[in-house]
Amino acid sequence: MNIGILCATREELEPLLERLENKNTQRRLHRDFTTGEYAGLTVTAVMGGVGKVNAAVTTQELIQGFGAEKIIFTGVAGGLDDTLRVGDVVIGAEILHHDLDMTLMENGQFPGMPTDFFRGDPELLDLCRGLGENLRFGRIATGETFVTARERDGIIRRFHPQCVDMESAAAAQVCWFFGVPLLVIRSLSDNADQEAEATYAENLSHASVSALGVVFRVLEALGRKNAG
Ligand code: ADE
């Protein structure tokens, strides 16, 4: 089984690359796609860069160019739920764009969008529930903005997400186009508040490793399922 794994930054990817065996890297679309093996699975891992277009084009290349049958988006996010702490892991049950301007949209739907929000793949969500780890299954909101105190309350009021990032909804939309299952695994690097920039810088590496810890457990469970 081929699994595509993507993230936005180098810190979010490197600990994963260290664990892949029999690696081979191809440069396409100005980025490095590394294919290797983990838990009996073929995994292609790539740093797609920050933002929605980067996420979309990289997800499409994983699917069409590398034959990924499932996509995992891993990395960090800004927390918007007071019951969550930096380092906690949120699994994307629902994933939406928080920065689409809905003015003039007649039926409350954005053209080309199937629904108000995308869903994480039910089988992959179940697999995560079976890991027995302390995970939060929640709503992730994506926009082209690093969210701080200025945007925080408005996003909470309109969308009630557990966290914000800058890529997941774009990857979810591309996966929806292709009918490919998606799992988003995000660890909180900051609280999207007035201290977010400093907190993000301080916690990026540590939170990335928290999210990847769950990615490894998911791959191991998928590997067992695939073998059985
Ligand atoms: N990723 C990590 N922290 C974030 C924030 N505060 N806003 C958007 N994306 C993020």
Short mmCIF file of C-alpha atoms and ligand atoms in Angstrom, two decimals:
data_model
loop_
_atom_site.label_atom_id
_atom_site.label_comp_id
_atom_site.label_asym_id
_atom_site.label_seq_id
_atom_site.Cartn_x
_atom_site.Cartn_y
_atom_site.Cartn_z
CA MET A 1 0.00 0.00 0.00
CA ASN A 2 1.23 3.50 -0.92
CA ILE A 3 0.83 6.25 1.66
CA GLY A 4 1.54 9.91 0.94
CA ILE A 5 2.62 12.04 3.89
CA LEU A 6 2.95 15.76 3.67
CA CYS A 7 3.66 18.68 5.91
CA ALA A 8 4.48 22.36 5.53
CA THR A 9 7.95 22.86 7.03
CA ARG A 10 11.30 21.08 7.35
CA GLU A 11 10.90 20.64 11.13
CA GLU A 12 7.63 18.78 10.59
CA LEU A 13 9.21 16.33 8.12
CA GLU A 14 12.79 15.55 9.19
CA PRO A 15 12.09 13.16 12.09
CA LEU A 16 9.97 11.12 9.68
CA LEU A 17 12.64 10.93 6.98
CA GLU A 18 15.09 9.57 9.58
CA ARG A 19 12.82 6.56 10.15
CA LEU A 20 12.19 5.59 6.50
CA GLU A 21 14.21 2.69 5.08
CA ASN A 22 15.50 2.16 1.52
CA LYS A 23 14.97 5.81 0.68
CA ASN A 24 14.97 7.35 -2.75
CA THR A 25 14.37 11.05 -3.42
CA GLN A 26 12.94 12.62 -6.56
CA ARG A 27 12.77 16.35 -7.16
CA ARG A 28 9.53 17.46 -8.77
CA LEU A 29 7.60 20.76 -8.64
CA HIS A 30 10.57 22.39 -6.83
CA ARG A 31 10.30 20.00 -3.88
CA ASP A 32 11.83 16.72 -2.76
CA PHE A 33 9.56 13.66 -2.66
CA THR A 34 11.23 10.90 -0.62
CA THR A 35 9.90 7.39 -1.07
CA GLY A 36 10.88 4.73 1.46
CA GLU A 37 9.52 1.91 3.58
CA TYR A 38 8.00 1.92 7.04
CA ALA A 39 6.06 -0.90 8.73
CA GLY A 40 5.87 -2.81 5.45
CA LEU A 41 4.26 0.14 3.66
CA THR A 42 5.58 2.28 0.82
CA VAL A 43 5.61 5.85 2.07
CA THR A 44 6.25 8.99 0.03
CA ALA A 45 6.98 11.97 2.30
CA VAL A 46 7.33 15.58 1.24
CA MET A 47 7.60 19.08 2.65
CA GLY A 48 5.07 20.98 0.56
CA GLY A 49 5.64 24.44 2.03
CA VAL A 50 3.30 26.79 3.83
CA GLY A 51 -0.15 27.75 2.51
CA LYS A 52 -3.00 26.33 0.50
CA VAL A 53 -1.60 26.33 -3.04
CA ASN A 54 1.52 24.52 -1.87
CA ALA A 55 -0.61 21.97 -0.05
CA ALA A 56 -2.94 21.48 -3.01
CA VAL A 57 -0.30 20.97 -5.70
CA THR A 58 1.77 18.70 -3.46
CA THR A 59 -1.24 16.58 -2.52
CA GLN A 60 -2.16 16.23 -6.20
CA GLU A 61 1.38 15.12 -7.10
CA LEU A 62 1.39 12.55 -4.27
CA ILE A 63 -1.85 11.10 -5.66
CA GLN A 64 -1.29 11.32 -9.42
CA GLY A 65 2.50 11.22 -9.63
CA PHE A 66 3.30 8.79 -6.78
CA GLY A 67 0.11 6.72 -6.61
CA ALA A 68 -0.68 7.55 -2.98
CA GLU A 69 -3.79 5.61 -1.90
CA LYS A 70 -4.14 7.48 1.37
CA ILE A 71 -2.85 10.90 2.42
CA ILE A 72 -1.70 11.90 5.89
CA PHE A 73 -1.13 15.59 6.62
CA THR A 74 1.04 16.06 9.68
CA GLY A 75 2.38 19.12 11.45
CA VAL A 76 1.55 21.84 13.92
CA ALA A 77 -1.45 24.10 14.48
CA GLY A 78 -2.59 27.02 16.60
CA GLY A 79 -4.98 26.02 19.39
CA LEU A 80 -8.39 27.68 19.77
CA ASP A 81 -9.84 25.49 22.52
CA ASP A 82 -9.10 26.38 26.12
CA THR A 83 -9.16 22.72 27.14
CA LEU A 84 -6.18 21.97 24.85
CA ARG A 85 -2.51 22.64 25.61
CA VAL A 86 0.60 23.11 23.48
CA GLY A 87 1.79 19.63 22.43
CA ASP A 88 -1.73 18.11 22.44
CA VAL A 89 -2.69 16.34 19.21
CA VAL A 90 -5.84 17.14 17.23
CA ILE A 91 -7.13 14.70 14.61
CA GLY A 92 -9.17 16.35 11.85
CA ALA A 93 -12.69 14.93 12.02
CA GLU A 94 -13.91 18.05 10.15
CA ILE A 95 -11.76 20.36 8.08
CA LEU A 96 -12.83 23.70 6.58
CA HIS A 97 -11.59 26.92 5.00
CA HIS A 98 -12.07 29.87 7.39
CA ASP A 99 -11.16 32.55 4.86
CA LEU A 100 -13.52 32.02 1.92
CA ASP A 101 -15.55 35.18 1.41
CA MET A 102 -19.16 34.03 1.31
CA THR A 103 -20.58 37.41 0.24
CA LEU A 104 -22.84 36.94 -2.81
CA MET A 105 -22.90 33.14 -2.47
CA GLU A 106 -26.57 32.42 -3.05
CA ASN A 107 -27.10 29.15 -1.24
CA GLY A 108 -24.40 29.59 1.36
CA GLN A 109 -22.11 27.33 -0.63
CA PHE A 110 -18.84 28.28 -2.31
CA PRO A 111 -18.68 27.32 -6.03
CA GLY A 112 -16.84 24.06 -6.57
CA MET A 113 -17.07 23.09 -2.91
CA PRO A 114 -19.04 19.95 -2.13
CA THR A 115 -19.98 20.87 1.43
CA ASP A 116 -19.29 23.47 4.10
CA PHE A 117 -16.57 21.23 5.45
CA PHE A 118 -14.58 18.13 4.55
CA ARG A 119 -14.43 15.05 6.72
CA GLY A 120 -11.45 13.01 7.78
CA ASP A 121 -11.68 9.49 6.35
CA PRO A 122 -13.96 7.44 8.67
CA GLU A 123 -11.75 4.31 8.56
CA LEU A 124 -8.60 6.26 9.35
CA LEU A 125 -10.40 8.09 12.17
CA ASP A 126 -11.51 4.73 13.60
CA LEU A 127 -7.99 3.42 13.33
CA CYS A 128 -6.80 6.46 15.34
CA ARG A 129 -9.49 5.89 17.98
CA GLY A 130 -8.16 2.35 18.35
CA LEU A 131 -4.63 3.57 19.17
CA GLY A 132 -5.60 4.27 22.77
CA GLU A 133 -3.70 7.55 22.77
CA ASN A 134 -4.92 10.81 24.22
CA LEU A 135 -6.13 12.43 20.99
CA ARG A 136 -8.77 15.08 20.35
CA PHE A 137 -11.03 14.47 17.35
CA GLY A 138 -12.09 17.91 16.28
CA ARG A 139 -12.56 20.61 13.72
CA ILE A 140 -9.58 22.18 11.95
CA ALA A 141 -9.93 25.55 10.21
CA THR A 142 -7.51 26.57 7.43
CA GLY A 143 -6.64 30.00 6.05
CA GLU A 144 -3.78 31.88 4.43
CA THR A 145 -3.00 33.63 7.72
CA PHE A 146 -0.88 32.90 10.76
CA VAL A 147 -3.64 33.48 13.30
CA THR A 148 -2.93 35.67 16.34
CA ALA A 149 -5.11 37.63 18.79
CA ARG A 150 -6.50 39.81 15.98
CA GLU A 151 -8.29 36.98 14.14
CA ARG A 152 -8.75 34.51 17.01
CA ASP A 153 -12.18 35.42 18.40
CA GLY A 154 -13.79 35.93 14.97
CA ILE A 155 -12.70 32.47 13.80
CA ILE A 156 -13.94 30.85 17.02
CA ARG A 157 -17.31 32.65 16.77
CA ARG A 158 -17.86 31.71 13.11
CA PHE A 159 -16.47 28.16 12.96
CA HIS A 160 -15.88 26.77 16.49
CA PRO A 161 -12.69 24.92 15.52
CA GLN A 162 -10.26 23.23 17.91
CA CYS A 163 -7.31 24.62 15.98
CA VAL A 164 -6.14 26.59 12.93
CA ASP A 165 -3.54 25.89 10.29
CA MET A 166 -2.64 27.06 6.79
CA GLU A 167 -2.93 23.89 4.66
CA SER A 168 -5.30 21.12 5.78
CA ALA A 169 -8.51 22.24 4.00
CA ALA A 170 -6.65 22.57 0.68
CA ALA A 171 -5.30 19.02 1.01
CA ALA A 172 -8.79 17.86 2.04
CA GLN A 173 -10.36 19.48 -1.02
CA VAL A 174 -7.86 17.84 -3.39
CA CYS A 175 -8.38 14.46 -1.67
CA TRP A 176 -12.13 14.96 -2.12
CA PHE A 177 -11.66 15.60 -5.86
CA PHE A 178 -9.74 12.33 -6.25
CA GLY A 179 -11.74 10.26 -3.76
CA VAL A 180 -8.59 9.58 -1.74
CA PRO A 181 -8.90 9.12 2.06
CA LEU A 182 -7.25 11.82 4.19
CA LEU A 183 -6.12 11.92 7.79
CA VAL A 184 -4.93 15.18 9.37
CA ILE A 185 -2.77 14.91 12.50
CA ARG A 186 -1.79 18.23 14.07
CA SER A 187 -0.05 19.01 17.33
CA LEU A 188 -0.49 22.44 18.91
CA SER A 189 2.57 24.70 18.71
CA ASP A 190 0.80 27.80 20.07
CA ASN A 191 -2.58 29.16 21.08
CA ALA A 192 -3.12 31.52 18.13
CA ASP A 193 -3.06 34.45 20.55
CA GLN A 194 -0.94 37.54 21.22
CA GLU A 195 2.09 35.35 22.04
CA ALA A 196 1.60 32.97 19.10
CA GLU A 197 4.68 33.94 17.09
CA ALA A 198 7.08 33.40 19.98
CA THR A 199 5.28 30.27 21.22
CA TYR A 200 5.28 28.81 17.71
CA ALA A 201 9.03 29.30 17.30
CA GLU A 202 9.68 27.79 20.72
CA ASN A 203 7.49 24.70 20.19
CA LEU A 204 7.68 23.91 16.47
CA SER A 205 10.17 21.05 16.79
CA HIS A 206 8.68 19.51 19.91
CA ALA A 207 5.07 19.70 18.60
CA SER A 208 6.14 18.30 15.21
CA VAL A 209 7.57 15.26 16.98
CA SER A 210 4.30 14.82 18.96
CA ALA A 211 2.28 14.74 15.73
CA LEU A 212 4.77 12.36 14.08
CA GLY A 213 4.53 10.02 17.08
CA VAL A 214 0.87 9.51 16.14
CA VAL A 215 1.76 9.22 12.43
CA PHE A 216 4.14 6.32 13.25
CA ARG A 217 1.43 4.54 15.30
CA VAL A 218 -1.05 4.99 12.42
CA LEU A 219 1.45 3.61 9.88
CA GLU A 220 2.21 0.62 12.13
CA ALA A 221 -1.52 -0.12 12.48
CA LEU A 222 -2.03 0.22 8.72
CA GLY A 223 0.98 -2.04 8.11
CA ARG A 224 -0.50 -4.73 10.39
CA LYS A 225 -3.88 -4.42 8.67
CA ASN A 226 -2.26 -4.62 5.24
CA ALA A 227 -0.24 -7.71 6.19
CA GLY A 228 -3.23 -9.50 7.74
N1 ADE B 1 0.16 26.82 12.55
C1 ADE B 1 0.67 26.82 13.79
N2 ADE B 1 0.22 27.88 14.50
C2 ADE B 1 -0.61 28.55 13.67
C3 ADE B 1 -1.37 29.73 13.82
N3 ADE B 1 -1.36 30.42 14.96
N4 ADE B 1 -2.10 30.15 12.76
C4 ADE B 1 -2.10 29.44 11.61
N5 ADE B 1 -1.40 28.33 11.41
C5 ADE B 1 -0.65 27.88 12.44
#
